PDB file of C-alpha atoms and ligand atoms in Angstrom:
ATOM      1  CA  MET A 175      -5.072 -11.292 -12.838  1.00  0.00           C
ATOM      2  CA  ASN A 176      -8.361 -11.949 -11.172  1.00  0.00           C
ATOM      3  CA  VAL A 177     -10.395  -8.776 -11.770  1.00  0.00           C
ATOM      4  CA  LEU A 178     -13.539  -8.208  -9.702  1.00  0.00           C
ATOM      5  CA  VAL A 179     -15.783  -5.242 -10.433  1.00  0.00           C
ATOM      6  CA  LEU A 180     -17.887  -4.068  -7.503  1.00  0.00           C
ATOM      7  CA  GLN A 181     -20.766  -1.654  -7.746  1.00  0.00           C
ATOM      8  CA  ASP A 182     -19.249   1.153  -5.721  1.00  0.00           C
ATOM      9  CA  TYR A 183     -16.604   2.120  -3.171  1.00  0.00           C
ATOM     10  CA  ALA A 184     -18.591   0.736  -0.222  1.00  0.00           C
ATOM     11  CA  GLU A 185     -18.870  -2.704  -1.871  1.00  0.00           C
ATOM     12  CA  LEU A 186     -15.218  -2.634  -2.896  1.00  0.00           C
ATOM     13  CA  SER A 187     -14.205  -1.855   0.696  1.00  0.00           C
ATOM     14  CA  LYS A 188     -16.345  -4.694   2.077  1.00  0.00           C
ATOM     15  CA  LYS A 189     -14.914  -7.182  -0.412  1.00  0.00           C
ATOM     16  CA  GLY A 190     -11.334  -6.045   0.302  1.00  0.00           C
ATOM     17  CA  ALA A 191     -11.868  -6.463   4.046  1.00  0.00           C
ATOM     18  CA  MET A 192     -13.404  -9.921   3.500  1.00  0.00           C
ATOM     19  CA  ILE A 193     -10.357 -11.069   1.532  1.00  0.00           C
ATOM     20  CA  ILE A 194      -7.999  -9.809   4.253  1.00  0.00           C
ATOM     21  CA  ALA A 195     -10.139 -11.376   7.000  1.00  0.00           C
ATOM     22  CA  GLU A 196     -10.084 -14.709   5.188  1.00  0.00           C
ATOM     23  CA  GLN A 197      -6.289 -14.535   5.015  1.00  0.00           C
ATOM     24  CA  VAL A 198      -5.962 -13.702   8.730  1.00  0.00           C
ATOM     25  CA  ASN A 199      -8.549 -16.253   9.831  1.00  0.00           C
ATOM     26  CA  ASN A 200      -6.775 -18.988   7.868  1.00  0.00           C
ATOM     27  CA  LYS A 201      -3.342 -18.000   9.185  1.00  0.00           C
ATOM     28  CA  LYS A 202      -3.405 -16.165  12.514  1.00  0.00           C
ATOM     29  CA  ASP A 203       0.211 -15.002  12.151  1.00  0.00           C
ATOM     30  CA  SER A 204      -0.213 -13.688   8.603  1.00  0.00           C
ATOM     31  CA  ILE A 205       2.293 -11.167   7.295  1.00  0.00           C
ATOM     32  CA  LEU A 206       0.311  -8.316   5.737  1.00  0.00           C
ATOM     33  CA  GLY A 207       1.726  -5.643   3.461  1.00  0.00           C
ATOM     34  CA  LEU A 208      -0.185  -2.401   4.036  1.00  0.00           C
ATOM     35  CA  ALA A 209      -0.806   0.641   1.865  1.00  0.00           C
ATOM     36  CA  THR A 210      -1.798   4.226   2.607  1.00  0.00           C
ATOM     37  CA  GLY A 211      -3.674   6.781   0.467  1.00  0.00           C
ATOM     38  CA  SER A 212      -7.404   7.431   0.131  1.00  0.00           C
ATOM     39  CA  THR A 213      -8.252   4.112  -1.506  1.00  0.00           C
ATOM     40  CA  PRO A 214      -7.758   1.650   1.387  1.00  0.00           C
ATOM     41  CA  LEU A 215      -9.486   3.854   3.987  1.00  0.00           C
ATOM     42  CA  GLY A 216     -12.799   2.027   3.536  1.00  0.00           C
ATOM     43  CA  VAL A 217     -11.112  -1.359   3.894  1.00  0.00           C
ATOM     44  CA  TYR A 218      -9.452  -0.281   7.155  1.00  0.00           C
ATOM     45  CA  LYS A 219     -12.795   0.959   8.461  1.00  0.00           C
ATOM     46  CA  GLU A 220     -14.455  -2.366   7.632  1.00  0.00           C
ATOM     47  CA  LEU A 221     -11.626  -4.311   9.272  1.00  0.00           C
ATOM     48  CA  ALA A 222     -11.893  -2.171  12.420  1.00  0.00           C
ATOM     49  CA  GLN A 223     -15.621  -2.929  12.533  1.00  0.00           C
ATOM     50  CA  MET A 224     -15.021  -6.648  12.061  1.00  0.00           C
ATOM     51  CA  TYR A 225     -12.526  -6.509  14.924  1.00  0.00           C
ATOM     52  CA  GLU A 226     -15.098  -4.749  17.144  1.00  0.00           C
ATOM     53  CA  GLN A 227     -17.574  -7.507  16.323  1.00  0.00           C
ATOM     54  CA  GLY A 228     -15.046 -10.210  17.210  1.00  0.00           C
ATOM     55  CA  LYS A 229     -14.805 -11.459  13.630  1.00  0.00           C
ATOM     56  CA  ILE A 230     -11.054 -10.977  13.234  1.00  0.00           C
ATOM     57  CA  ASP A 231      -8.057 -11.114  15.556  1.00  0.00           C
ATOM     58  CA  PHE A 232      -4.845  -9.241  14.740  1.00  0.00           C
ATOM     59  CA  SER A 233      -2.920 -10.245  17.874  1.00  0.00           C
ATOM     60  CA  LYS A 234      -0.467 -12.416  15.941  1.00  0.00           C
ATOM     61  CA  VAL A 235      -0.527 -10.531  12.634  1.00  0.00           C
ATOM     62  CA  ILE A 236       2.643  -8.778  11.482  1.00  0.00           C
ATOM     63  CA  THR A 237       2.414  -5.784   9.164  1.00  0.00           C
ATOM     64  CA  PHE A 238       4.857  -4.040   6.846  1.00  0.00           C
ATOM     65  CA  ASN A 239       3.889  -0.774   5.205  1.00  0.00           C
ATOM     66  CA  LEU A 240       4.910  -0.126   1.641  1.00  0.00           C
ATOM     67  CA  ASP A 241       6.423   3.290   2.100  1.00  0.00           C
ATOM     68  CA  GLU A 242       6.965   6.430   4.127  1.00  0.00           C
ATOM     69  CA  TYR A 243       7.710  10.017   3.142  1.00  0.00           C
ATOM     70  CA  TYR A 244      11.313  10.904   3.760  1.00  0.00           C
ATOM     71  CA  GLY A 245      12.141  13.897   5.932  1.00  0.00           C
ATOM     72  CA  LEU A 246       8.807  14.457   7.691  1.00  0.00           C
ATOM     73  CA  PRO A 247       8.847  14.266  11.485  1.00  0.00           C
ATOM     74  CA  GLU A 248       7.353  10.914  12.611  1.00  0.00           C
ATOM     75  CA  ASN A 249       4.353  12.560  14.253  1.00  0.00           C
ATOM     76  CA  HIS A 250       3.630  14.854  11.284  1.00  0.00           C
ATOM     77  CA  PRO A 251      -0.079  14.480  10.449  1.00  0.00           C
ATOM     78  CA  GLN A 252       0.814  13.659   6.835  1.00  0.00           C
ATOM     79  CA  SER A 253       3.370  10.996   7.698  1.00  0.00           C
ATOM     80  CA  TYR A 254       2.219   7.520   6.810  1.00  0.00           C
ATOM     81  CA  ARG A 255       2.972   6.317  10.345  1.00  0.00           C
ATOM     82  CA  TYR A 256       0.462   8.880  11.595  1.00  0.00           C
ATOM     83  CA  TYR A 257      -2.069   7.817   8.933  1.00  0.00           C
ATOM     84  CA  MET A 258      -1.713   4.162   9.928  1.00  0.00           C
ATOM     85  CA  GLU A 259      -2.064   4.881  13.649  1.00  0.00           C
ATOM     86  CA  GLU A 260      -5.070   7.111  13.026  1.00  0.00           C
ATOM     87  CA  ASN A 261      -6.921   4.949  10.507  1.00  0.00           C
ATOM     88  CA  PHE A 262      -6.074   1.397  11.423  1.00  0.00           C
ATOM     89  CA  TRP A 263      -3.419   0.477  13.974  1.00  0.00           C
ATOM     90  CA  SER A 264      -5.118   2.186  16.912  1.00  0.00           C
ATOM     91  CA  LYS A 265      -8.450   0.574  16.032  1.00  0.00           C
ATOM     92  CA  VAL A 266      -7.415  -3.092  16.184  1.00  0.00           C
ATOM     93  CA  ASN A 267      -5.369  -5.353  18.460  1.00  0.00           C
ATOM     94  CA  LEU A 268      -2.123  -5.357  16.483  1.00  0.00           C
ATOM     95  CA  GLN A 269       0.876  -5.547  18.818  1.00  0.00           C
ATOM     96  CA  ASP A 270       3.174  -2.504  18.642  1.00  0.00           C
ATOM     97  CA  GLU A 271       6.226  -4.642  17.902  1.00  0.00           C
ATOM     98  CA  ASN A 272       4.421  -6.142  14.903  1.00  0.00           C
ATOM     99  CA  LYS A 273       3.792  -2.826  13.091  1.00  0.00           C
ATOM    100  CA  HIS A 274       6.527  -1.940  10.640  1.00  0.00           C
ATOM    101  CA  ILE A 275       6.965   1.062   8.398  1.00  0.00           C
ATOM    102  CA  PRO A 276      10.118   2.484   6.785  1.00  0.00           C
ATOM    103  CA  PRO A 277      11.727   5.299   8.812  1.00  0.00           C
ATOM    104  CA  SER A 278      10.906   8.897   7.906  1.00  0.00           C
ATOM    105  CA  ILE A 279      14.369  10.004   9.015  1.00  0.00           C
ATOM    106  CA  THR A 280      17.539   7.957   9.467  1.00  0.00           C
ATOM    107  CA  ASP A 281      21.251   8.684   9.436  1.00  0.00           C
ATOM    108  CA  ASN A 282      21.922   5.645   7.244  1.00  0.00           C
ATOM    109  CA  ILE A 283      19.333   5.260   4.500  1.00  0.00           C
ATOM    110  CA  GLU A 284      21.065   2.372   2.769  1.00  0.00           C
ATOM    111  CA  LEU A 285      21.283   0.358   5.979  1.00  0.00           C
ATOM    112  CA  ALA A 286      17.693   1.149   6.970  1.00  0.00           C
ATOM    113  CA  CYS A 287      16.458  -0.087   3.559  1.00  0.00           C
ATOM    114  CA  LYS A 288      18.535  -3.258   3.760  1.00  0.00           C
ATOM    115  CA  GLU A 289      17.272  -3.967   7.275  1.00  0.00           C
ATOM    116  CA  TYR A 290      13.658  -3.474   6.193  1.00  0.00           C
ATOM    117  CA  ASP A 291      14.021  -6.066   3.431  1.00  0.00           C
ATOM    118  CA  GLU A 292      15.843  -8.451   5.772  1.00  0.00           C
ATOM    119  CA  LEU A 293      13.119  -8.122   8.390  1.00  0.00           C
ATOM    120  CA  ILE A 294      10.441  -8.988   5.813  1.00  0.00           C
ATOM    121  CA  GLU A 295      12.509 -11.974   4.659  1.00  0.00           C
ATOM    122  CA  SER A 296      13.145 -13.141   8.230  1.00  0.00           C
ATOM    123  CA  HIS A 297       9.378 -13.445   8.728  1.00  0.00           C
ATOM    124  CA  GLY A 298       9.099 -15.578   5.602  1.00  0.00           C
ATOM    125  CA  GLY A 299       7.915 -12.831   3.236  1.00  0.00           C
ATOM    126  CA  ILE A 300       4.566 -11.111   2.823  1.00  0.00           C
ATOM    127  CA  ASP A 301       1.475 -13.335   2.614  1.00  0.00           C
ATOM    128  CA  LEU A 302      -0.906 -10.673   1.326  1.00  0.00           C
ATOM    129  CA  GLN A 303       0.126  -7.269  -0.005  1.00  0.00           C
ATOM    130  CA  ILE A 304      -2.503  -4.539  -0.303  1.00  0.00           C
ATOM    131  CA  LEU A 305      -1.847  -1.970  -3.010  1.00  0.00           C
ATOM    132  CA  GLY A 306      -3.381   1.263  -4.202  1.00  0.00           C
ATOM    133  CA  ILE A 307      -2.282   2.708  -7.520  1.00  0.00           C
ATOM    134  CA  GLY A 308      -1.206   6.238  -8.430  1.00  0.00           C
ATOM    135  CA  PRO A 309      -2.818   7.900 -11.462  1.00  0.00           C
ATOM    136  CA  ASN A 310       0.640   7.520 -13.065  1.00  0.00           C
ATOM    137  CA  GLY A 311       0.766   3.761 -12.384  1.00  0.00           C
ATOM    138  CA  HIS A 312       3.068   3.812  -9.388  1.00  0.00           C
ATOM    139  CA  ILE A 313       2.739   1.162  -6.694  1.00  0.00           C
ATOM    140  CA  GLY A 314       4.290   2.135  -3.405  1.00  0.00           C
ATOM    141  CA  PHE A 315       6.561   4.947  -4.565  1.00  0.00           C
ATOM    142  CA  ASN A 316       7.924   2.919  -7.473  1.00  0.00           C
ATOM    143  CA  GLU A 317       7.501   5.720  -9.968  1.00  0.00           C
ATOM    144  CA  PRO A 318       7.363   5.416 -13.790  1.00  0.00           C
ATOM    145  CA  GLY A 319      10.702   5.841 -15.517  1.00  0.00           C
ATOM    146  CA  LYS A 320      13.472   4.087 -17.410  1.00  0.00           C
ATOM    147  CA  GLU A 321      14.329   1.850 -14.493  1.00  0.00           C
ATOM    148  CA  LEU A 322      12.641   0.189 -11.575  1.00  0.00           C
ATOM    149  CA  TYR A 323      14.305  -0.986  -8.374  1.00  0.00           C
ATOM    150  CA  ALA A 324      13.918  -4.401  -6.814  1.00  0.00           C
ATOM    151  CA  LYS A 325      14.703  -3.577  -3.220  1.00  0.00           C
ATOM    152  CA  THR A 326      13.590  -1.077  -0.611  1.00  0.00           C
ATOM    153  CA  HIS A 327      15.162   2.248  -1.527  1.00  0.00           C
ATOM    154  CA  LEU A 328      14.947   6.022  -1.349  1.00  0.00           C
ATOM    155  CA  ALA A 329      12.776   7.155  -4.263  1.00  0.00           C
ATOM    156  CA  LYS A 330      12.347  10.567  -5.800  1.00  0.00           C
ATOM    157  CA  LEU A 331       8.692  11.472  -6.231  1.00  0.00           C
ATOM    158  CA  THR A 332       7.643  12.483  -9.741  1.00  0.00           C
ATOM    159  CA  GLN A 333       5.995  15.844 -10.350  1.00  0.00           C
ATOM    160  CA  ASN A 334       2.755  14.010 -11.083  1.00  0.00           C
ATOM    161  CA  THR A 335       2.800  12.335  -7.653  1.00  0.00           C
ATOM    162  CA  ILE A 336       3.736  15.557  -5.874  1.00  0.00           C
ATOM    163  CA  GLU A 337       0.717  17.194  -7.529  1.00  0.00           C
ATOM    164  CA  ALA A 338      -1.613  14.261  -6.743  1.00  0.00           C
ATOM    165  CA  ASN A 339      -0.504  14.224  -3.074  1.00  0.00           C
ATOM    166  CA  SER A 340      -0.494  17.994  -2.631  1.00  0.00           C
ATOM    167  CA  ARG A 341      -4.222  17.780  -1.782  1.00  0.00           C
ATOM    168  CA  PHE A 342      -3.168  16.684   1.706  1.00  0.00           C
ATOM    169  CA  PHE A 343      -0.636  19.510   2.222  1.00  0.00           C
ATOM    170  CA  PRO A 344      -1.032  23.298   2.449  1.00  0.00           C
ATOM    171  CA  ASP A 345       0.732  23.660  -0.925  1.00  0.00           C
ATOM    172  CA  LYS A 346       2.833  21.762  -3.460  1.00  0.00           C
ATOM    173  CA  GLU A 347       6.095  22.974  -1.922  1.00  0.00           C
ATOM    174  CA  SER A 348       5.269  21.245   1.369  1.00  0.00           C
ATOM    175  CA  VAL A 349       5.004  17.775  -0.216  1.00  0.00           C
ATOM    176  CA  PRO A 350       8.168  15.769   0.548  1.00  0.00           C
ATOM    177  CA  LYS A 351      10.289  15.175  -2.542  1.00  0.00           C
ATOM    178  CA  ASN A 352      11.469  11.723  -1.475  1.00  0.00           C
ATOM    179  CA  ALA A 353      10.169   8.596   0.167  1.00  0.00           C
ATOM    180  CA  ILE A 354      11.516   5.247   1.306  1.00  0.00           C
ATOM    181  CA  THR A 355       9.563   2.558  -0.502  1.00  0.00           C
ATOM    182  CA  MET A 356       9.574  -1.188  -0.902  1.00  0.00           C
ATOM    183  CA  GLY A 357      10.944  -1.998  -4.328  1.00  0.00           C
ATOM    184  CA  MET A 358       9.217  -3.926  -7.084  1.00  0.00           C
ATOM    185  CA  GLY A 359      10.969  -7.127  -5.972  1.00  0.00           C
ATOM    186  CA  SER A 360       9.678  -6.830  -2.405  1.00  0.00           C
ATOM    187  CA  ILE A 361       6.149  -6.385  -3.786  1.00  0.00           C
ATOM    188  CA  MET A 362       6.408  -9.113  -6.429  1.00  0.00           C
ATOM    189  CA  LYS A 363       7.698 -11.616  -3.848  1.00  0.00           C
ATOM    190  CA  SER A 364       4.423 -11.352  -1.895  1.00  0.00           C
ATOM    191  CA  LYS A 365       2.479 -14.592  -2.069  1.00  0.00           C
ATOM    192  CA  LYS A 366      -0.782 -12.777  -2.850  1.00  0.00           C
ATOM    193  CA  ILE A 367      -1.512  -9.231  -3.984  1.00  0.00           C
ATOM    194  CA  LEU A 368      -4.718  -7.248  -3.633  1.00  0.00           C
ATOM    195  CA  LEU A 369      -4.835  -4.139  -5.823  1.00  0.00           C
ATOM    196  CA  LEU A 370      -7.602  -1.623  -5.110  1.00  0.00           C
ATOM    197  CA  ALA A 371      -8.794   1.242  -7.314  1.00  0.00           C
ATOM    198  CA  ASN A 372     -11.915   3.359  -7.448  1.00  0.00           C
ATOM    199  CA  GLY A 373     -13.206   6.365  -9.345  1.00  0.00           C
ATOM    200  CA  ASN A 374     -13.010   7.657 -12.925  1.00  0.00           C
ATOM    201  CA  GLY A 375      -9.575   9.129 -12.284  1.00  0.00           C
ATOM    202  CA  LYS A 376      -8.115   5.622 -12.124  1.00  0.00           C
ATOM    203  CA  ALA A 377      -9.911   4.175 -15.191  1.00  0.00           C
ATOM    204  CA  GLU A 378      -7.168   4.866 -17.743  1.00  0.00           C
ATOM    205  CA  ILE A 379      -4.288   3.662 -15.580  1.00  0.00           C
ATOM    206  CA  ILE A 380      -6.257   0.537 -14.679  1.00  0.00           C
ATOM    207  CA  ARG A 381      -6.732  -0.180 -18.391  1.00  0.00           C
ATOM    208  CA  LYS A 382      -2.981   0.189 -18.970  1.00  0.00           C
ATOM    209  CA  THR A 383      -2.143  -1.898 -15.906  1.00  0.00           C
ATOM    210  CA  ILE A 384      -4.370  -4.803 -16.871  1.00  0.00           C
ATOM    211  CA  LYS A 385      -4.492  -4.671 -20.666  1.00  0.00           C
ATOM    212  CA  GLY A 386      -1.428  -2.666 -21.644  1.00  0.00           C
ATOM    213  CA  GLN A 387       2.136  -3.728 -22.337  1.00  0.00           C
ATOM    214  CA  ILE A 388       4.389  -4.485 -19.417  1.00  0.00           C
ATOM    215  CA  THR A 389       6.582  -1.427 -19.113  1.00  0.00           C
ATOM    216  CA  THR A 390       8.596   0.471 -16.499  1.00  0.00           C
ATOM    217  CA  ASN A 391       6.525   3.483 -17.577  1.00  0.00           C
ATOM    218  CA  VAL A 392       3.563   1.810 -15.840  1.00  0.00           C
ATOM    219  CA  PRO A 393       5.106   0.077 -12.820  1.00  0.00           C
ATOM    220  CA  ALA A 394       1.781  -1.590 -11.927  1.00  0.00           C
ATOM    221  CA  SER A 395       1.804  -3.384 -15.315  1.00  0.00           C
ATOM    222  CA  MET A 396       4.506  -5.659 -13.814  1.00  0.00           C
ATOM    223  CA  LEU A 397       1.734  -7.214 -11.747  1.00  0.00           C
ATOM    224  CA  GLN A 398       0.674  -9.046 -14.924  1.00  0.00           C
ATOM    225  CA  LEU A 399       3.681 -11.297 -14.208  1.00  0.00           C
ATOM    226  CA  HIS A 400       2.579 -12.197 -10.683  1.00  0.00           C
ATOM    227  CA  PRO A 401       0.730 -15.520 -10.275  1.00  0.00           C
ATOM    228  CA  ASN A 402      -1.790 -14.426  -7.635  1.00  0.00           C
ATOM    229  CA  VAL A 403      -3.180 -10.916  -8.052  1.00  0.00           C
ATOM    230  CA  THR A 404      -6.754  -9.910  -7.278  1.00  0.00           C
ATOM    231  CA  VAL A 405      -7.837  -6.495  -8.577  1.00  0.00           C
ATOM    232  CA  LEU A 406     -10.880  -4.937  -6.894  1.00  0.00           C
ATOM    233  CA  LEU A 407     -12.458  -2.094  -8.850  1.00  0.00           C
ATOM    234  CA  ASP A 408     -15.593  -0.050  -8.603  1.00  0.00           C
ATOM    235  CA  GLU A 409     -17.563   0.387 -11.835  1.00  0.00           C
ATOM    236  CA  LYS A 410     -15.932   3.762 -12.533  1.00  0.00           C
ATOM    237  CA  ALA A 411     -12.346   2.476 -12.284  1.00  0.00           C
ATOM    238  CA  ALA A 412     -13.363  -0.478 -14.495  1.00  0.00           C
ATOM    239  CA  SER A 413     -15.066   1.716 -17.125  1.00  0.00           C
ATOM    240  CA  LYS A 414     -12.225   1.515 -19.686  1.00  0.00           C
ATOM    241  CA  LEU A 415     -11.609  -2.218 -19.537  1.00  0.00           C
TER     242      LEU A 415
HETATM  243  P1  PGA B1405      -4.861   7.154  -3.503  1.00  0.00           P
HETATM  244  O1  PGA B1405      -3.310   6.944  -3.762  1.00  0.00           O
HETATM  245  O2  PGA B1405      -5.348   5.901  -2.855  1.00  0.00           O
HETATM  246  O3  PGA B1405      -4.920   8.318  -2.568  1.00  0.00           O
HETATM  247  O4  PGA B1405      -5.494   7.417  -4.826  1.00  0.00           O
HETATM  248  C1  PGA B1405      -2.867   5.797  -4.353  1.00  0.00           C
HETATM  249  C2  PGA B1405      -1.385   5.841  -4.591  1.00  0.00           C
HETATM  250  O5  PGA B1405      -0.855   6.922  -4.896  1.00  0.00           O
HETATM  251  O6  PGA B1405      -0.749   4.791  -4.501  1.00  0.00           O
END
């Protein structure tokens, strides 16, 4: 893993945006894997600014989001589709037909998951996957446990994740219990991966991810097996390395 430690969140966000811009400028029709959460917000802001300044063109870029809560209405302010529209999609010139995210409701979950994987494959796979990391080591909603899943699937959120994400909901009970997420295989097949983490709260899980044993109890530790991972950290997230 190529680990870069930046001074603070602002620097981390600039560096993340630069890496994505380089990818898109080298390949106009790049396939980007996108993440939600607090961590990539700064990167999306930087990219929107670069677009405004004419430094990046998303007209041919195709995006696939990692995951979506299951059971929330599509226009729910905490749905990841809403987050993406609000924080990134509406700010750049991505074409509507090129924005992909798993469904928040479907009458055939298995089929929807299969179709999501097939769509990614049909575009030749993800060129650059952006990842945040949960304090419990999840990537997407691939939660710690005895087993991990390769393909896109319906995942049950752990208590730890429900608690971490409850900050965005009126209470813990309102946090969806399930999500459709890309599996570990979909993530590991990406040609390049960019993992972002900031703040003291991520220091311990970043240590385990980078220096610990590879274990299903820390799904992000699997990234040690990927040939092209860049980890961008601020000094706080890097403080236990
Ligand atoms: P965060 O979430 O960016 O809000 O910390 C990361 C994650 O849970 O994957």
